[in-house]
Amino acid sequence: SQQGEEDPQALSIQEGENATMNCSYKTSINNLQWYRQNSGRGLVHLILIRSNEREKHSGRLRVTLDTSKKSSSLLITASRAADTASYFCATGGYTDKLIFGTGTRLQVFP
Amino acid sequence: NAGVTQTPKFRVLKTGQSMTLLCAQDMNHEYMYWYRQDPGMGLRLIHYSVGEGTTAKGEVPDGYNVSRLKKQNFLLGLESAAPSQTSVYFCASSYQVLTYEQYFGPGTRLTVT
């Protein structure tokens, strides 16, 4: 069963705009990770945020985590056409597995 | 350093045929995973391994078997393929599980007719 649910399912924006996507999950977690998948390719890890962290930055990426609401958001600032991809959140609990959500498809128009 | 590689990239099988997908990693990772990705379903874990010689079931293990005879290799077998196993299969590996990211291979697109 899916732990993470991303919202929205699809997002279309113009280059230069910011893109925000959200992830909600159901059970307690050790960490939450975001991955990117370009069409026809494998997933690439973007950022990991631990359960005791509230915000993390990496380049143009900003991730927030609210464990009281069991939700996370990924903000991509100043989007580029190359950011066009699907984005997945994945929750790590206290087991050997990550559980992935169904993803947000982001389209950035030049 | 090739990271995670998968063989083959594409395969078409007839119902009832068998095949083995090979995953190899050169990062000395302990953990390896097999996922399947279907439209609108995200990634679902089939089987995984926490070290050489170990395997464990994931969320959707039925119809698949795995082996981890060498630390760097993780094999996924389909003994009698069914159309429901048409999917894209991804292998991943990680150093540890709780606080480390997973590295993914490029995927194998399997069609069962």
mmCIF file with all atom_site columns, N, CA and C in Angstrom, chain A residues 49 70 84 91 107 109:
data_model
loop_
_atom_site.group_PDB
_atom_site.id
_atom_site.type_symbol
_atom_site.label_atom_id
_atom_site.label_alt_id
_atom_site.label_comp_id
_atom_site.label_asym_id
_atom_site.label_entity_id
_atom_site.label_seq_id
_atom_site.pdbx_PDB_ins_code
_atom_site.Cartn_x
_atom_site.Cartn_y
_atom_site.Cartn_z
_atom_site.occupancy
_atom_site.B_iso_or_equiv
_atom_site.pdbx_formal_charge
_atom_site.auth_seq_id
_atom_site.auth_comp_id
_atom_site.auth_asym_id
_atom_site.auth_atom_id
_atom_site.pdbx_PDB_model_num
ATOM 1  N N  . ILE A 1 49  ? 15.231 14.525 4.323   1.00 0.00 ? 49  ILE A N  1
ATOM 2  C CA . ILE A 1 49  ? 15.001 15.310 5.525   1.00 0.00 ? 49  ILE A CA 1
ATOM 3  C C  . ILE A 1 49  ? 14.643 14.351 6.647   1.00 0.00 ? 49  ILE A C  1
ATOM 4  N N  . LYS A 1 70  ? 1.907  15.201 9.341   1.00 0.00 ? 70  LYS A N  1
ATOM 5  C CA . LYS A 1 70  ? 2.349  14.098 8.476   1.00 0.00 ? 70  LYS A CA 1
ATOM 6  C C  . LYS A 1 70  ? 2.368  14.562 7.019   1.00 0.00 ? 70  LYS A C  1
ATOM 7  N N  . THR A 1 84  ? 11.493 19.511 -15.898 1.00 0.00 ? 84  THR A N  1
ATOM 8  C CA . THR A 1 84  ? 10.369 18.676 -16.317 1.00 0.00 ? 84  THR A CA 1
ATOM 9  C C  . THR A 1 84  ? 10.667 17.217 -15.993 1.00 0.00 ? 84  THR A C  1
ATOM 10 N N  . THR A 1 91  ? 8.944  7.615  2.062   1.00 0.00 ? 91  THR A N  1
ATOM 11 C CA . THR A 1 91  ? 9.081  7.672  3.510   1.00 0.00 ? 91  THR A CA 1
ATOM 12 C C  . THR A 1 91  ? 9.879  6.483  4.015   1.00 0.00 ? 91  THR A C  1
ATOM 13 N N  . GLN A 1 107 ? 5.557  19.736 -15.544 1.00 0.00 ? 107 GLN A N  1
ATOM 14 C CA . GLN A 1 107 ? 5.897  20.178 -16.897 1.00 0.00 ? 107 GLN A CA 1
ATOM 15 C C  . GLN A 1 107 ? 6.266  21.646 -16.819 1.00 0.00 ? 107 GLN A C  1
ATOM 16 N N  . PHE A 1 109 ? 7.270  24.801 -19.082 1.00 0.00 ? 109 PHE A N  1
ATOM 17 C CA . PHE A 1 109 ? 7.278  25.278 -20.472 1.00 0.00 ? 109 PHE A CA 1
ATOM 18 C C  . PHE A 1 109 ? 8.290  26.411 -20.634 1.00 0.00 ? 109 PHE A C  1
#
